[in-house]
Each structure stands twice: as structure tokens, then as C-alpha cells.
C-alpha positions as CSV (number, residue, x, y, z in Angstrom):
1,M,48.5,112.2,45.0
2,K,48.6,112.6,48.7
3,N,51.6,113.4,51.2
4,D,50.7,110.7,53.4
5,K,51.1,108.2,51.2
6,F,54.4,108.8,51.0
7,S,55.3,109.1,55.0
8,P,55.6,105.5,56.1
9,K,58.2,104.1,53.1
10,L,60.2,106.9,54.0
11,H,59.7,106.6,57.7
12,K,61.1,102.4,57.5
13,I,63.9,103.7,55.8
14,L,65.2,106.1,57.0
15,K,64.9,103.9,60.5
16,N,66.8,100.8,59.0
17,M,69.6,103.7,58.6
18,N,70.1,102.8,61.9
19,L,73.9,103.4,63.0
20,K,75.4,101.9,66.5
21,S,78.3,101.8,67.3
22,N,81.3,103.1,69.8
23,L,83.9,105.3,68.0
24,F,87.8,105.4,70.0
25,I,89.3,108.7,68.7
26,P,92.9,108.5,71.5
27,V,93.9,112.7,72.2
28,S,97.2,114.0,73.4
29,L,99.4,111.5,75.2
30,I,95.8,110.0,76.3
31,I,93.0,108.1,75.2
32,L,89.6,110.9,75.4
33,F,86.5,108.1,73.6
34,F,82.6,108.4,72.2
35,S,80.1,106.2,73.9
36,S,77.2,104.3,72.3
37,C,76.6,106.8,69.7
38,T,73.1,105.5,68.8
39,P,71.3,108.5,66.8
40,E,66.9,109.8,68.0
41,E,64.5,107.8,66.5
42,L,63.6,110.1,63.5
43,N,60.1,110.9,63.6
44,T,58.6,112.1,60.0
45,S,54.9,111.8,61.1
46,G,53.2,115.4,60.0
47,F,56.8,116.1,57.3
48,V,55.9,117.9,54.0
49,I,57.5,116.1,50.9
50,D,58.5,118.1,48.3
51,D,59.7,117.1,45.2
52,L,60.6,113.0,44.1
53,S,65.1,113.6,45.9
54,P,64.6,114.7,49.7
55,E,67.6,115.1,52.2
56,Y,67.0,114.6,55.5
57,A,69.8,114.9,58.4
58,V,70.4,112.4,61.4
59,P,72.6,114.0,64.6
60,I,74.9,110.9,65.9
61,V,76.5,112.5,68.1
62,N,77.4,116.9,70.2
63,S,79.6,115.7,72.2
64,D,81.7,117.9,75.0
65,L,84.7,115.7,75.8
66,T,87.4,117.5,78.7
67,L,90.2,115.9,80.7
68,D,87.5,113.7,82.8
69,N,86.6,111.5,80.6
70,I,90.6,109.9,80.3
71,V,90.9,107.4,82.0
72,S,86.7,106.0,82.8
73,N,87.7,102.7,81.9
74,S,91.0,101.6,83.8
75,E,89.8,100.2,87.1
76,N,93.6,102.1,88.6
77,G,93.3,105.2,86.9
78,Y,92.6,108.3,88.2
79,I,92.4,112.7,86.6
80,R,94.0,114.9,89.6
81,K,93.6,118.6,89.0
82,Y,95.6,121.2,90.4
83,N,94.6,125.0,91.9
84,D,95.3,126.2,88.6
85,G,94.2,123.8,86.5
86,F,96.7,121.5,85.2
87,V,96.1,117.9,85.9
88,S,98.2,114.1,86.5
89,L,97.3,111.0,85.3
90,M,97.3,108.7,88.9
91,Y,97.2,104.9,88.8
92,R,97.5,103.2,92.1
93,G,98.5,100.0,93.5
94,S,98.3,98.4,97.2
95,M,99.4,96.3,99.1
96,S,98.7,94.8,102.6
97,S,100.5,92.2,105.0
98,Q,98.3,89.9,107.1
99,T,97.0,91.2,110.6
100,A,99.0,90.5,114.5
101,E,95.9,88.1,114.9
102,E,96.3,86.4,111.4
103,L,99.9,86.5,112.5
104,I,99.8,85.0,116.1
105,K,98.0,82.3,116.9
106,I,98.3,81.1,121.2
107,N,97.2,77.5,121.2
108,N,94.6,76.0,123.5
109,Q,96.7,76.1,127.2
110,N,95.8,72.6,130.0
111,Y,97.1,71.9,133.5
112,I,96.7,68.8,135.8
113,K,96.8,69.4,139.4
114,T,96.5,66.1,141.9
115,I,95.8,67.1,145.7
116,T,96.0,64.0,147.9
117,L,95.3,63.6,151.0
118,N,97.7,62.5,153.9
119,S,96.8,60.7,156.8
120,T,96.6,63.8,159.0
121,Q,94.3,65.1,156.7
122,A,92.5,62.6,156.7
123,N,92.2,61.5,160.0
124,A,91.0,64.8,160.5
125,L,87.9,65.2,158.0
126,M,86.6,61.8,159.9
127,N,86.6,63.5,163.5
128,G,84.3,66.4,162.6
129,Q,87.5,69.1,161.3
130,Q,87.7,70.8,158.4
131,Q,90.3,70.5,155.8
132,V,91.5,74.2,154.1
133,I,94.4,73.3,151.6
134,D,96.4,76.0,149.7
135,L,98.6,75.7,146.6
136,Q,100.5,77.7,144.7
137,T,102.6,77.1,141.1
138,I,103.4,78.7,138.8
139,Q,103.2,77.5,135.3
140,A,104.4,77.6,131.7
141,F,102.0,80.0,129.6
142,D,103.5,77.9,126.1
143,A,102.8,80.3,123.3
144,G,106.3,78.8,120.8
145,S,109.1,81.3,120.5
146,I,106.7,84.0,120.7
147,E,107.4,86.0,124.0
148,I,103.8,87.4,126.1
149,D,105.2,89.7,128.9
150,S,100.5,90.5,129.0
151,I,98.0,90.8,126.9
152,W,94.8,92.1,126.4
153,L,91.6,89.1,126.1
154,K,89.4,89.8,123.5
155,A,88.2,86.5,123.3
156,G,88.4,82.6,124.8
157,T,87.1,80.6,127.6
158,F,88.4,79.6,131.3
159,A,87.3,75.8,132.4
160,S,88.2,73.9,135.6
161,Q,87.1,70.7,136.0
162,I,87.8,68.2,139.3
163,T,87.3,64.4,139.6
164,S,87.5,63.9,143.5
165,T,87.4,59.5,145.1
166,I,87.2,61.4,148.5
167,K,83.8,60.7,149.8
168,T,83.3,64.2,151.1
169,G,81.7,67.4,149.9
170,G,83.3,71.5,149.8
171,S,84.4,73.8,147.4
172,L,87.4,74.5,145.3
173,K,88.9,77.7,143.9
174,V,91.2,78.5,141.0
175,I,92.6,81.8,141.1
176,I,94.7,83.0,138.0
177,A,96.3,85.6,140.1
178,D,97.7,87.5,137.4
179,A,94.4,88.0,134.8
180,K,92.0,91.1,136.2
181,K,89.2,92.2,134.7
182,N,87.9,95.4,135.7
183,G,90.3,95.5,138.7
184,N,88.5,91.9,139.9
185,T,91.0,88.6,139.6
186,L,90.0,85.4,137.1
187,I,88.7,83.1,139.7
188,A,86.1,79.7,139.2
189,D,84.6,78.8,142.5
190,I,83.9,75.5,141.9
191,P,81.4,73.7,145.0
192,F,81.0,70.4,144.6
193,T,79.2,68.0,146.8
194,Y,78.7,64.0,147.5
195,N,76.0,61.4,147.1
196,G,77.4,58.7,148.4
197,S,79.2,57.3,144.9
198,I,83.0,58.0,143.6
199,P,84.4,60.2,141.7
200,V,82.8,62.7,142.4
201,N,83.0,65.5,139.7
202,E,82.2,68.8,139.1
203,A,83.2,71.8,136.5
204,K,83.0,75.6,136.3
205,Y,83.0,77.2,133.1
206,L,84.7,81.0,132.7
207,P,84.7,83.3,129.8
208,L,88.0,85.4,128.9
209,V,87.1,88.5,126.9
210,G,88.3,91.9,128.8
211,H,90.2,90.5,131.7
212,H,94.5,91.9,131.6
213,W,97.0,89.0,132.1
214,D,100.2,90.1,133.4
215,M,102.2,86.8,132.4
216,S,106.1,88.8,133.5
217,T,106.0,88.1,137.3
218,G,107.8,85.5,137.5
219,I,111.3,84.9,137.5
220,Q,112.1,84.4,133.6
221,G,109.7,87.3,133.1
222,Y,107.2,86.1,130.6
223,N,105.2,83.5,129.5
224,E,104.4,82.4,132.7
225,I,101.5,82.4,134.4
226,R,100.1,82.0,138.3
227,I,97.6,79.5,139.7
228,N,96.3,79.3,143.1
229,Y,94.1,76.6,144.6
230,T,92.2,76.7,147.8
231,L,90.5,73.6,148.6
232,V,88.0,73.4,151.1
233,L,87.4,69.6,152.0
234,N,83.4,69.0,155.0
235,P,83.9,66.9,157.5
236,T,82.4,63.2,157.4
237,T,81.2,60.4,158.5
238,E,82.5,58.9,155.5
239,T,85.6,57.0,154.8
240,I,88.5,58.7,154.3
241,N,91.8,57.1,153.8
242,A,95.1,58.1,153.7
243,G,96.0,58.7,149.1
244,D,92.5,59.8,148.8
245,E,93.1,62.5,146.4
246,M,91.6,64.6,144.0
247,Q,92.3,65.5,139.9
248,I,92.3,69.4,138.7
249,S,91.8,70.1,135.2
250,T,92.5,73.1,134.5
251,S,92.7,75.2,130.6
252,F,92.0,77.8,128.3
253,Q,91.2,77.1,125.4
254,G,90.0,80.1,121.6
255,I,92.2,83.0,122.9
256,N,92.2,85.4,121.3
257,F,94.7,88.6,122.1
258,S,93.2,92.4,121.5
259,R,97.2,94.6,122.6
260,L,99.7,91.7,123.9
261,Y,103.2,92.9,125.0
262,G,106.1,91.1,124.8
263,Y,108.2,90.0,122.3
264,I,106.6,87.9,118.4
265,G,110.2,86.2,117.1
266,K,111.6,87.2,113.6
267,I,108.5,87.3,111.1
268,D,109.2,87.4,107.3
269,L,105.8,89.0,107.4
270,L,105.2,89.7,103.0
271,D,107.5,89.1,99.8
272,I,105.1,89.1,97.4
273,R,104.6,90.8,94.1
274,D,102.2,92.9,92.1
275,T,101.3,95.3,89.0
276,I,99.8,98.5,88.4
277,D,98.5,98.9,85.4
278,L,99.2,101.8,83.3
279,S,96.2,101.9,80.9
280,I,97.4,105.2,78.9
281,F,99.5,102.7,76.5
282,D,97.2,100.4,76.1
283,N,96.4,101.1,72.5
284,S,99.8,102.8,71.4
285,K,102.0,101.3,68.4
286,T,104.7,103.2,67.3
287,G,105.7,106.6,67.8
288,Q,108.0,108.8,70.1
289,F,106.7,110.1,73.9
290,S,108.2,112.1,75.8
291,I,107.1,113.1,79.6
292,D,109.1,115.9,81.3
293,D,108.8,114.2,85.2
294,A,107.5,111.1,85.9
295,I,106.7,110.8,89.5
296,I,106.8,107.4,92.0
297,K,105.8,108.1,95.5
298,I,105.0,105.7,98.0
299,K,103.3,105.6,101.4
300,S,103.7,103.1,103.9
301,G,101.9,102.4,107.3
302,N,102.4,100.2,109.8
303,S,100.9,99.4,113.7
304,F,103.4,97.1,114.3
305,G,105.3,98.6,117.3
306,A,108.7,96.6,116.2
307,E,111.7,96.8,113.9
308,I,111.6,96.3,110.5
309,S,113.6,95.6,107.4
310,S,112.7,96.5,103.9
311,G,113.3,96.8,100.6
312,F,112.1,96.2,97.0
313,T,113.7,93.4,95.2
314,K,111.6,94.5,91.4
315,L,110.5,97.6,90.8
316,E,110.5,98.0,86.9
317,G,108.0,99.2,83.4
318,Y,107.5,95.5,81.4
319,T,105.7,95.5,78.1
320,K,104.6,91.8,77.0
321,G,107.1,91.1,74.4
322,A,109.7,94.4,74.2
323,G,111.3,93.8,77.9
324,N,111.7,95.3,81.3
325,Y,113.3,98.9,82.5
326,N,114.8,98.2,85.1
327,I,113.8,101.9,87.6
328,T,116.7,102.7,89.2
329,N,117.4,104.4,93.1
330,P,114.1,102.5,94.6
331,P,114.3,103.5,98.7
332,N,115.7,99.9,100.2
333,P,115.3,100.2,103.4
334,M,112.2,101.3,102.6
335,P,111.1,104.8,105.0
336,F,108.8,103.2,108.4
337,N,107.6,104.6,111.1
338,M,105.9,102.7,114.0
339,P,103.1,104.0,116.1
340,T,104.5,104.4,120.1
341,I,103.8,102.4,122.7
342,N,100.7,104.9,124.1
343,N,99.4,104.7,120.2
344,I,99.0,100.8,120.2
345,G,97.9,99.4,116.7
346,I,97.3,103.3,115.3
347,M,98.8,103.5,111.7
348,A,102.1,105.6,111.6
349,Y,103.1,106.6,108.2
350,D,106.3,107.3,106.1
351,S,106.8,108.1,102.5
352,A,109.7,108.1,99.9
353,Q,109.8,109.3,96.4
354,I,112.2,108.4,93.0
355,D,111.3,111.0,90.3
356,K,114.1,112.6,88.0
357,S,115.8,113.5,90.5
358,N,117.1,110.6,92.0
359,S,116.7,107.8,89.0
360,N,115.5,106.9,85.6
361,V,111.7,107.0,86.4
362,P,111.2,109.2,82.9
363,Q,113.4,107.2,81.0
364,V,111.1,103.9,82.4
365,I,108.0,105.8,81.6
366,N,108.9,107.3,78.0
367,Q,109.2,104.2,76.8
368,K,105.6,103.1,77.0
369,P,105.2,100.5,79.3
370,K,101.9,98.4,80.0
371,Q,102.9,97.3,83.6
372,L,105.1,98.5,87.2
373,I,105.5,95.6,88.4
374,Y,107.0,95.9,92.0
375,Q,108.3,93.2,94.6
376,A,109.0,94.2,98.1
377,F,110.0,92.4,101.5
378,I,109.2,93.2,104.8
379,K,110.6,91.6,108.4
380,L,109.8,92.3,111.8
381,N,112.6,92.1,114.2
382,P,115.5,91.1,111.6
383,N,117.9,91.7,114.1
384,G,116.2,89.0,117.2
385,K,114.9,90.9,120.0
386,T,116.3,94.8,120.0
387,M,113.0,95.9,121.6
388,R,110.2,94.3,123.2
389,N,106.9,94.6,120.9
390,Y,103.5,96.1,121.4
391,I,101.0,94.8,118.7
392,A,97.0,95.5,118.7
393,D,94.6,92.2,116.9
394,K,94.5,94.5,113.4
395,S,98.9,95.6,113.6
396,K,99.4,95.5,110.2
397,I,101.2,96.3,107.3
398,K,100.2,98.4,104.3
399,L,102.2,100.2,100.4
400,D,100.8,102.5,98.8
401,I,102.2,102.9,95.7
402,E,101.3,105.4,93.6
403,I,102.1,107.0,90.0
404,E,102.0,110.1,88.5
405,L,102.5,111.5,85.0
406,P,102.1,115.4,84.5
407,L,100.6,115.6,81.4
408,Y,103.5,117.8,80.5
409,G,105.9,116.6,77.7
410,T,106.1,115.7,74.0
411,V,103.8,113.7,71.8
412,K,105.4,112.8,68.2
413,N,104.1,110.7,65.3
414,L,102.0,108.0,68.4
415,V,100.0,106.3,66.7
416,M,97.2,104.7,68.5
417,E,94.8,102.0,66.3
418,S,91.4,100.7,68.4
419,E,88.7,99.0,67.2
420,S,84.8,97.9,68.2
421,E,82.3,96.3,67.0
422,A,79.4,97.8,64.1
423,E,76.1,97.2,63.6
424,L,73.7,99.5,60.8
425,E,70.9,98.4,59.5
426,M,70.2,99.8,56.1
427,P,66.8,99.2,53.9
428,E,66.0,97.2,52.4
429,N,65.5,98.4,48.7
430,D,69.2,100.4,49.2
431,D,68.4,102.5,45.5
432,F,66.4,105.1,47.3
433,I,69.5,106.4,48.5
434,E,71.4,108.8,46.0
435,N,74.3,109.8,48.0
436,L,75.2,109.3,52.1
437,M,77.5,111.8,53.5
438,I,78.7,112.1,57.0
439,R,79.7,115.5,58.5
440,F,82.9,116.0,61.2
441,I,82.6,119.3,62.9
442,A,84.9,119.7,65.2
443,K,86.3,122.1,68.1
444,N,89.8,121.7,69.6
445,G,90.8,123.1,72.4
446,F,93.6,121.1,72.7
447,P,97.4,121.9,71.8
448,I,97.8,118.9,69.7
449,D,97.1,118.0,65.8
450,L,95.3,114.0,65.5
451,S,95.3,113.0,62.1
452,T,93.2,109.7,61.6
453,Q,92.2,106.7,59.6
454,V,88.4,105.1,59.9
455,Y,88.6,102.3,58.5
456,L,85.1,99.8,57.7
457,V,85.8,96.3,58.3
458,D,83.8,93.1,57.3
459,S,82.4,89.8,59.4
460,F,86.0,87.8,57.4
461,N,88.0,90.5,58.7
462,V,88.4,92.1,55.6
463,V,88.3,96.0,55.9
464,F,86.4,96.9,52.9
465,D,86.5,100.6,52.8
466,S,87.8,103.4,54.3
467,L,85.9,107.1,54.9
468,F,89.3,109.1,54.3
469,T,91.4,109.2,51.5
470,D,94.9,110.0,52.9
471,L,96.1,107.2,55.0
472,S,96.6,109.6,58.2
473,Y,93.9,112.5,58.0
474,K,94.9,115.8,59.8
475,F,91.6,115.5,61.1
476,L,92.0,118.8,64.1
477,E,94.7,120.5,64.3
478,S,96.1,121.7,67.7
479,A,94.9,124.7,69.2
480,Q,97.0,128.4,69.5
481,V,99.3,128.3,72.6
482,G,100.0,131.6,74.4
483,V,103.8,133.1,74.9
484,D,102.5,131.5,78.1
485,G,102.1,127.8,76.8
486,K,98.5,127.6,77.8
487,V,95.9,127.8,74.7
488,S,94.5,130.9,73.5
489,A,92.4,130.4,71.5
490,P,90.5,127.1,69.9
491,T,90.3,125.6,66.2
492,S,87.8,124.0,64.3
493,K,87.5,122.7,61.3
494,T,84.3,121.2,58.7
495,T,84.9,117.6,57.2
496,D,82.6,116.2,54.8
497,I,82.7,112.3,54.5
498,M,80.3,111.6,51.0
499,L,79.7,107.9,50.3
500,T,77.9,107.7,46.8
501,N,75.1,104.9,46.2
502,E,78.0,102.3,45.6
503,R,80.0,102.8,48.5
504,A,76.8,103.4,50.6
505,K,75.1,99.8,49.6
506,R,78.4,98.5,51.3
507,L,77.6,99.7,54.7
508,G,75.3,96.7,54.2
509,R,79.1,94.4,55.4
510,L,79.6,96.5,58.0
511,K,80.5,94.2,61.6
512,N,84.2,96.4,62.9
513,I,85.0,99.8,62.9
514,R,88.5,100.1,63.0
515,I,90.8,103.6,64.3
516,R,93.9,104.5,64.0
517,A,94.8,108.0,65.3
518,E,98.6,109.3,65.1
519,V,98.3,112.2,67.7
520,A,101.4,114.5,68.3
521,T,101.6,118.0,70.4
522,L,102.4,121.3,67.9
523,N,104.0,121.1,65.1
524,N,106.6,124.7,65.1
525,G,108.9,124.1,62.3
526,G,109.7,120.6,62.8
527,L,110.0,121.4,66.9
528,Y,107.3,119.9,69.7
529,P,108.0,122.1,72.2
530,S,105.9,120.3,75.1
531,V,102.8,121.3,75.8
532,K,100.4,121.5,79.5
533,L,97.9,119.8,79.5
534,Y,95.1,121.6,81.5
535,A,91.6,120.4,83.1
536,N,89.1,123.0,81.3
537,Y,90.7,122.4,77.6
538,V,87.3,120.9,75.5
539,L,87.8,119.0,72.4
540,G,83.8,119.1,70.8
541,I,82.6,116.9,68.2
542,K,79.5,117.3,65.8
543,I,78.6,114.0,63.8
544,G,75.5,113.8,61.4
545,I,74.9,111.9,58.8
546,K,73.2,113.3,56.0
547,T,71.0,111.0,52.4
548,K,69.8,112.5,50.3
549,L,67.0,109.4,48.5
550,N,65.5,108.5,45.2
551,I,62.3,107.8,45.6
552,K,60.9,105.7,43.0
553,L,57.1,106.2,42.6
554,K,56.0,102.5,41.1
555,E,58.0,100.7,44.2
556,L,56.8,103.3,46.4
């Protein structure tokens, strides 16, 4: 019998033994995991069969895992490495207020001025004499509770319209005396012509962008604008009567500012609640956990030139079903710096920190909360007009909350569990399998013991087998630690799990893999001293499947 008659059948058997799963193994104070452990297709072309009980070995995992794998699935978590290699887990949240232009809306402004001719002016026009009428007015600028001393405009339209019953032509200048761009005063110059019918209508529209408008020149010192009118009427042969008039409508529409000086009023700027997910504890069940220190850093940024009142109304750890753990001594008030008037709109920063020296943060973190909940309030000008404000359109306040968990501490009997979907395609005739062995080869460079159990779960969510005899098989022992507290030498271990034909057949029921892991720092005679974790610590894992086949000639 020739060897090539065996190869297609064996190839099909081995190809069908295709295991796909996500193996989840927690290590130390955090979670390391395997991802998409799928063996390559075994190439049996040219394979020489020496007997009818061949053995095939298929590698499915060969991976070195470091602390960089810890928070790869966390949206707000990352690792901070210090110069000596020591690492901390970092979790971050942030909140921002509305910008000044979102908070402060400036109303459209509308003004009407009527110029009425007297008999002297009417007679002069009919006798060939040009008439020039100058008027100066001070108008109130409607800004609600906001007091505008001066404002730089980035958008808006200045419009001036006339409706006249005076039967002559001429020109009108509407002058906004205190609004300037590049040194030039804002002026609407409106020529008009009488064409035999009244009223005479004309209009002029000008953009306001780029103008600086000083509203502090009046008696009040804010929210006042000076509007000057210069009306020139040409002499005419038409009949002009005393009481003929011109109505002038002046408006400012769609005003947006880039800078504003004055007083913006009392504003409840921020009072919101947010959470930071602490994914390190997502899969923890029972056990003792201790981090020697935990630090909460609050970084504040402010680009409002205004007095600020702020504080926390809530700062706590939280786990659903377990309750809240209040964190003591949050910074109230929170520290805020203010930009100088020469740096208007530039963010000024300040910070505060709570840790084991001034709070119970480590004790709260060691309760393994799943979230940090915080609620902060921020008010502008809480005491009224104690200062004149200066703001830019993008002025806002932001808070960054950062939780640092230095990986220096202990863990004892911390149990973590995870379940993930698995798929195993067994050969059509599973009698070909005499036995199946799963081999684990591991090198542990962490100062942590790892015990584990792997449960095989069917589609009815029933556990039908487990890989290890013990509930918590000591899969890996801690690496050796030197007097300096650092790992001096890794430990290695090889574990073989033999599945008989009967157990291998049951793998066809496999739907999910449920992993239970128990981790503990180095056990020194029952003591669990604190250890530090460094970036160069490595967990090396190799996993392979070895199967022995029982070939029946009549079936081949």
C-alpha cells in the first residue's frame, strides 16, 4: 500500500481538529490575556507514515506577555512607565464646561430715529439752500445682565435704512463713533434720490467682523453706544412742508464676539456627574487585594477672567450591589488659576492631589470598586461684581481626573473568572483519535503565584469537563525575588493534560471556555509581602495540542 493513499484522510482529520478560542488568564493585580489563539493549518504534504499509530503536534500559542497587555481593552486606561521601569496603572476621566460663546448670547439691537423738518428748513430747501442736520445720540445696548465695557467682533451685520417723505435727494451718514477697525470708524454712508414719488427708501449693510467696540464712553460706563447722524438735504423746486420727516432704522444683527471685557454675571457653569471605569477589577470575584498607595490627581484648566467657586459634591468608589465608598478630604475648593488680562483666552492650569497622606483613597481602592464616581460644581462670579471680567469666545473650564495605581502591593486568593466563546470542529470519525494531550509550557517572570482551572461548557451552559484535577491547580509559581524586591530569576513549568479518546469525543460539545484563576503575590511562609511590578517582567506561554491517531486500514 502506498503512503499517498493515507495522506488525504489524515490531512482532513487534522484540519478538522481546529480550535478557536480566546483564553483569558489573569495575572497579578491586573488581567493579562491571550487573543485569537488559532493554529496554522497543518501541512501534511510529503509526510512519511512509518506506522499505523502516528503522532501529530500542533502549536496553538507561543506568546510573551508583559504589562503592556494589561489595559489594552480599557477605553480610559493606560500604563505609565517610570525611568527605573516601575509601572503604574492610570485611569482618566475629564469634563468640560460650555465655552463663553455658548454661554453668552448677544441680542440683536434695533434703534429708530426720526428727523422732522421745521418751517425754516423747509423754506431754505425751496429757496436753493442745502441743509445739513447733525444729531448725536447715546443708546442703551441691550445685553441683559451682562455689562459690556468693550467687545471685539468676529461676526455680525450693521444695517441702516431710511424711509423719507421729504421730496428731495441727499445723503445720510450713520456713524458708530466708538466702533473702529484698523483705526477707521464704522460709518454707513447712504446716498438717496427723489424720483417723483414718496416715500424715498434706501438702505446700507456693512459687516461688523474685525471691529473693536468701546461701550464705556457714556455716563454709565458700559452698555452704551454713541450714534451720530449727519443728514445732507439738497435744495429742490418741489414743495417742502414743515413736518416732512425721515425715519432712520439702525440695527446690529447676528453679533458674535472674539473677546469681551466687562461683567458677565453670576453663572452656574458646571454641575455634572461622571464616572471612570476601573477595568482592573472587572473580573475579580473574591480575595484580598492591597495597593500600598493610590493617588487621585485633579488638574484644572481655566481661560475665564472671572472669580471662581468650585468643589466636589461627590467623590466615591462604587460597585453595583456592594455600595459606595466615600473618599475623604477632596479638595474643596478646587484650585484654579486665572489667565492674566494680557493672556485673555489662554488656559491657565492648577492641580491638587489626594493620596494616603491626606485621604483614605488607598482604602477605597482596596475595596475593588468597579467605578470612580465624581460630581463637581463650578460657578463664575459667585460673589457678584468683585472684578471686571475678561473672556474670549473659546474660554472654558475643564477638569481632568487621573487615578494612579502604582503596582506596588499584595494580593491573596484573588479569584477572577472569565468566559469566552470557543469552537472545536472534531473529525467525522472520532475513533481515529487514540488520545489527545494539551501541553502548557510557561516561564513566569512575575513575583506572583497563579492557580487556575479551565471548565468546558456546552450549549446548555452546563460544565461537562475540566482540564485540571484540582479546583485551583497551581499553574505557575512566583519568580524568585532578590533582596532589592526585584525579580532575580524566572520560574518555569511544563504541564501536560492527557485526554483519553472518551474525553476527546466530548469536545464536540464544547461551546464556551470558562476560566477561573486565583492569584497571589509571593507567599513567604504564609506572609504576603508587597511587591513591585516592572515593565521588563515577562510571562512566557507556549500551548500545543498533541494527538495520537489510531488508523484503521479498512476505513482508509
